[in-house]
Amino acid sequence: PGSHFAPRAVAVLLIIDIKQLKYTWQNNKIDFITLILTFLLTGGLGIQYGIAASVGVAIILVIYKSSKPHFVRLGRLPGTIVYRDVKRFPHSIRLPTVIVLRMDAPLFFGNALFFKERINKMVRKQPTTKFVVIDCQPLNSIDTTSMERLSELIDELKFNGIDIFLAGLAEPVRHSLQTSKIMDKLGPEHEFLLIHDCVLHCATQAAGELTLGDAMHEVAHVVTTELID
């Protein structure tokens, strides 16, 4: 077996671009692992079977990544109406009653539960939450299972006095939500084109439920941008 493996391994090694290998390691560890597995499998099984096995590994990795996609809380950059990841921009402005979040992937059966659990976790970490704003711009599709989980999430949060708002819905996703009656459950006032308009609406609603001092503090974070512009 070793005598068969060696020529194959040498042949594969000759076509590997060392610079590309280094670049892949520095920029994407999962792609690097896939590349190394391709090399090992091709050397051990031959080019045809090795590549076929590598494609299978790549598909598994893609499904895994899609099931737990990048999920972030957003805050407003001071002096702007731009919302960014609070971990990358720790000085971004957040409100005690509003959570703005984004998942950088389509919503489908593989990540629907993950999506729901992450939102619930964020809400538990901020007990003062009254509104959850979902940045829907990365959501270019949604399947039946995801709509069921979203409907459950709306009911559960509503039971706890928390409203969900959607910002930047793509037309195909809006159509799916309308067909499934989820938009009827939410109501048209829970959809906005821009995140900032949605946050302003939530802050205004929250201010109506607070004492005068707390209300002024709540709205001041958001209205500053309007005064600057």
Short mmCIF file of C-alpha atoms in Angstrom, two decimals:
data_model
loop_
_atom_site.label_atom_id
_atom_site.label_comp_id
_atom_site.label_asym_id
_atom_site.label_seq_id
_atom_site.Cartn_x
_atom_site.Cartn_y
_atom_site.Cartn_z
CA PRO A 1 0.00 0.00 0.00
CA GLY A 2 2.81 2.41 0.82
CA SER A 3 4.36 1.98 -2.63
CA HIS A 4 1.06 2.99 -4.23
CA PHE A 5 0.54 5.97 -1.91
CA ALA A 6 4.00 7.54 -2.41
CA PRO A 7 3.82 8.26 -6.18
CA ARG A 8 0.30 9.66 -5.80
CA ALA A 9 1.32 11.84 -2.88
CA VAL A 10 4.35 13.15 -4.76
CA ALA A 11 2.22 13.89 -7.82
CA VAL A 12 -0.33 15.79 -5.74
CA LEU A 13 2.40 17.65 -3.87
CA LEU A 14 3.87 18.87 -7.14
CA ILE A 15 0.64 20.64 -8.11
CA ILE A 16 0.12 22.32 -4.73
CA ASP A 17 0.86 26.03 -4.66
CA ILE A 18 2.72 26.59 -1.37
CA LYS A 19 1.93 30.33 -1.39
CA GLN A 20 -1.75 29.59 -1.90
CA LEU A 21 -1.61 27.06 0.92
CA LYS A 22 -0.11 29.66 3.28
CA TYR A 23 -2.64 32.27 2.17
CA THR A 24 -5.52 29.85 2.82
CA TRP A 25 -4.22 29.02 6.31
CA GLN A 26 -4.01 32.71 7.21
CA ASN A 27 -7.47 33.61 5.92
CA ASN A 28 -9.73 30.58 6.31
CA LYS A 29 -8.85 27.61 8.50
CA ILE A 30 -11.80 25.53 7.28
CA ASP A 31 -10.74 25.93 3.64
CA PHE A 32 -7.20 24.97 4.67
CA ILE A 33 -8.45 21.79 6.35
CA THR A 34 -10.46 20.94 3.24
CA LEU A 35 -7.37 21.45 1.08
CA ILE A 36 -5.21 19.21 3.28
CA LEU A 37 -7.91 16.52 3.34
CA THR A 38 -8.07 16.68 -0.45
CA PHE A 39 -4.32 16.12 -0.60
CA LEU A 40 -4.40 13.19 1.84
CA LEU A 41 -7.44 11.52 0.29
CA THR A 42 -6.15 11.96 -3.24
CA GLY A 43 -2.79 10.55 -2.25
CA GLY A 44 -4.40 7.56 -0.54
CA LEU A 45 -7.35 6.81 -2.81
CA GLY A 46 -6.29 8.18 -6.16
CA ILE A 47 -7.35 11.39 -7.87
CA GLN A 48 -10.90 10.32 -8.83
CA TYR A 49 -11.94 8.91 -5.45
CA GLY A 50 -9.94 11.47 -3.52
CA ILE A 51 -11.65 14.42 -5.16
CA ALA A 52 -15.07 12.78 -4.75
CA ALA A 53 -14.42 12.23 -1.03
CA SER A 54 -13.15 15.79 -0.68
CA VAL A 55 -16.32 17.16 -2.26
CA GLY A 56 -18.31 15.20 0.32
CA VAL A 57 -16.22 16.68 3.14
CA ALA A 58 -16.68 20.18 1.71
CA ILE A 59 -20.46 19.73 1.58
CA ILE A 60 -20.53 18.58 5.21
CA LEU A 61 -18.47 21.63 6.25
CA VAL A 62 -20.77 23.99 4.34
CA ILE A 63 -23.84 22.50 6.05
CA TYR A 64 -22.13 22.82 9.43
CA LYS A 65 -21.23 26.47 8.81
CA SER A 66 -24.75 27.21 7.60
CA SER A 67 -26.27 25.63 10.71
CA LYS A 68 -24.35 28.03 12.98
CA PRO A 69 -23.81 31.19 10.94
CA HIS A 70 -22.35 34.52 12.00
CA PHE A 71 -24.84 36.09 14.42
CA VAL A 72 -24.26 39.54 15.90
CA ARG A 73 -25.82 42.26 17.98
CA LEU A 74 -25.73 45.67 16.31
CA GLY A 75 -25.19 49.14 17.70
CA ARG A 76 -25.35 52.58 16.08
CA LEU A 77 -22.06 54.28 15.27
CA PRO A 78 -22.08 57.69 17.02
CA GLY A 79 -23.09 60.57 14.76
CA THR A 80 -24.46 58.25 12.05
CA ILE A 81 -27.45 56.06 11.27
CA VAL A 82 -25.15 53.12 10.51
CA TYR A 83 -25.43 49.95 12.64
CA ARG A 84 -22.47 47.61 13.13
CA ASP A 85 -21.34 44.62 15.20
CA VAL A 86 -20.94 45.77 18.81
CA LYS A 87 -17.94 43.47 19.31
CA ARG A 88 -16.05 45.12 16.47
CA PHE A 89 -17.28 48.57 17.45
CA PRO A 90 -17.55 48.54 21.26
CA HIS A 91 -18.34 52.27 21.39
CA SER A 92 -21.46 51.85 19.26
CA ILE A 93 -24.69 53.00 20.90
CA ARG A 94 -27.17 50.50 22.31
CA LEU A 95 -30.46 51.07 24.08
CA PRO A 96 -31.54 49.25 27.26
CA THR A 97 -34.96 48.42 25.84
CA VAL A 98 -33.99 47.56 22.24
CA ILE A 99 -31.89 44.70 20.84
CA VAL A 100 -30.84 45.05 17.20
CA LEU A 101 -29.43 41.87 15.66
CA ARG A 102 -28.40 40.29 12.39
CA MET A 103 -27.73 36.76 11.15
CA ASP A 104 -25.52 36.64 8.07
CA ALA A 105 -27.20 33.74 6.30
CA PRO A 106 -30.50 32.66 4.75
CA LEU A 107 -32.95 31.28 7.30
CA PHE A 108 -33.62 27.57 6.71
CA PHE A 109 -34.38 24.37 8.63
CA GLY A 110 -30.70 23.82 9.44
CA ASN A 111 -30.28 27.07 11.40
CA ALA A 112 -33.87 27.97 12.40
CA LEU A 113 -33.52 26.62 15.94
CA PHE A 114 -30.10 28.24 16.31
CA PHE A 115 -31.64 31.56 15.23
CA LYS A 116 -34.43 31.27 17.78
CA GLU A 117 -32.14 30.18 20.63
CA ARG A 118 -29.65 32.99 20.02
CA ILE A 119 -32.37 35.62 20.16
CA ASN A 120 -33.78 34.16 23.38
CA LYS A 121 -30.27 34.13 24.85
CA MET A 122 -29.77 37.81 23.99
CA VAL A 123 -33.11 38.70 25.58
CA ARG A 124 -32.24 36.79 28.77
CA LYS A 125 -28.94 38.67 29.02
CA GLN A 126 -30.78 42.01 28.80
CA PRO A 127 -33.90 41.72 31.01
CA THR A 128 -34.93 45.33 30.22
CA THR A 129 -35.61 44.40 26.58
CA LYS A 130 -38.98 45.46 25.19
CA PHE A 131 -38.20 45.32 21.46
CA VAL A 132 -36.18 43.02 19.20
CA VAL A 133 -35.21 44.49 15.82
CA ILE A 134 -34.03 41.97 13.22
CA ASP A 135 -31.90 43.29 10.36
CA CYS A 136 -33.32 41.16 7.53
CA GLN A 137 -31.08 42.39 4.70
CA PRO A 138 -28.93 39.20 4.64
CA LEU A 139 -32.06 37.00 4.66
CA ASN A 140 -32.68 36.31 0.98
CA SER A 141 -34.81 33.21 1.60
CA ILE A 142 -36.82 31.48 4.32
CA ASP A 143 -38.31 27.98 4.37
CA THR A 144 -41.39 26.51 6.06
CA THR A 145 -39.55 25.22 9.14
CA SER A 146 -37.97 28.64 9.69
CA MET A 147 -41.33 30.37 9.44
CA GLU A 148 -42.72 28.00 12.07
CA ARG A 149 -39.81 28.79 14.42
CA LEU A 150 -40.22 32.53 13.76
CA SER A 151 -43.94 32.32 14.50
CA GLU A 152 -43.17 30.50 17.78
CA LEU A 153 -40.59 33.14 18.67
CA ILE A 154 -43.06 35.97 18.05
CA ASP A 155 -45.63 34.29 20.35
CA GLU A 156 -43.10 33.52 23.09
CA LEU A 157 -41.63 37.02 23.16
CA LYS A 158 -45.06 38.61 22.97
CA PHE A 159 -46.11 36.56 26.01
CA ASN A 160 -43.18 38.16 27.86
CA GLY A 161 -44.10 41.68 26.69
CA ILE A 162 -41.51 41.91 23.91
CA ASP A 163 -42.29 42.98 20.33
CA ILE A 164 -40.38 41.86 17.22
CA PHE A 165 -39.68 44.28 14.36
CA LEU A 166 -38.28 43.49 10.92
CA ALA A 167 -36.07 45.90 8.97
CA GLY A 168 -34.96 45.68 5.34
CA LEU A 169 -37.02 42.68 4.24
CA ALA A 170 -36.29 41.34 0.75
CA GLU A 171 -39.39 41.04 -1.40
CA PRO A 172 -39.28 37.20 -1.73
CA VAL A 173 -39.01 36.86 2.07
CA ARG A 174 -41.82 39.38 2.63
CA HIS A 175 -44.02 37.42 0.22
CA SER A 176 -43.33 34.17 2.12
CA LEU A 177 -44.15 35.84 5.44
CA GLN A 178 -47.36 37.27 4.01
CA THR A 179 -48.41 33.91 2.58
CA SER A 180 -47.79 32.20 5.92
CA LYS A 181 -49.81 34.90 7.75
CA ILE A 182 -46.80 35.85 9.89
CA MET A 183 -47.01 39.45 8.68
CA ASP A 184 -50.67 39.46 9.75
CA LYS A 185 -49.57 38.29 13.20
CA LEU A 186 -46.94 41.03 13.42
CA GLY A 187 -48.92 43.83 11.81
CA PRO A 188 -47.69 46.31 9.17
CA GLU A 189 -46.37 48.69 11.85
CA HIS A 190 -43.70 46.09 12.71
CA GLU A 191 -41.90 46.36 9.37
CA PHE A 192 -39.46 49.13 8.43
CA LEU A 193 -37.17 49.77 5.49
CA LEU A 194 -34.31 51.13 7.63
CA ILE A 195 -32.98 49.87 10.95
CA HIS A 196 -32.65 53.39 12.32
CA ASP A 197 -36.27 54.30 11.60
CA CYS A 198 -37.29 51.13 13.41
CA VAL A 199 -35.10 51.91 16.43
CA LEU A 200 -36.51 55.45 16.57
CA HIS A 201 -40.02 54.02 16.60
CA CYS A 202 -39.13 51.57 19.39
CA ALA A 203 -37.39 54.25 21.45
CA THR A 204 -40.42 56.50 21.16
CA GLN A 205 -42.73 53.70 22.24
CA ALA A 206 -40.44 52.82 25.15
CA ALA A 207 -40.28 56.45 26.23
CA GLY A 208 -44.05 56.51 26.62
CA GLU A 209 -43.82 53.72 29.21
CA LEU A 210 -40.98 55.23 31.27
CA THR A 211 -40.66 58.00 33.79
CA LEU A 212 -39.82 61.42 32.33
CA GLY A 213 -36.12 61.20 33.23
CA ASP A 214 -35.67 57.69 31.85
CA ALA A 215 -37.66 58.56 28.71
CA MET A 216 -35.40 61.52 27.93
CA HIS A 217 -32.35 59.30 28.40
CA GLU A 218 -33.81 56.57 26.16
CA VAL A 219 -34.65 58.86 23.24
CA ALA A 220 -31.55 61.07 23.52
CA HIS A 221 -29.27 58.26 22.30
CA VAL A 222 -31.19 58.01 19.07
CA VAL A 223 -32.32 61.58 18.42
CA THR A 224 -28.75 62.90 18.50
CA THR A 225 -28.33 61.70 14.94
CA GLU A 226 -31.43 63.53 13.79
CA LEU A 227 -30.11 66.80 15.26
CA ILE A 228 -26.69 66.35 13.61
CA ASP A 229 -28.27 65.68 10.22
#
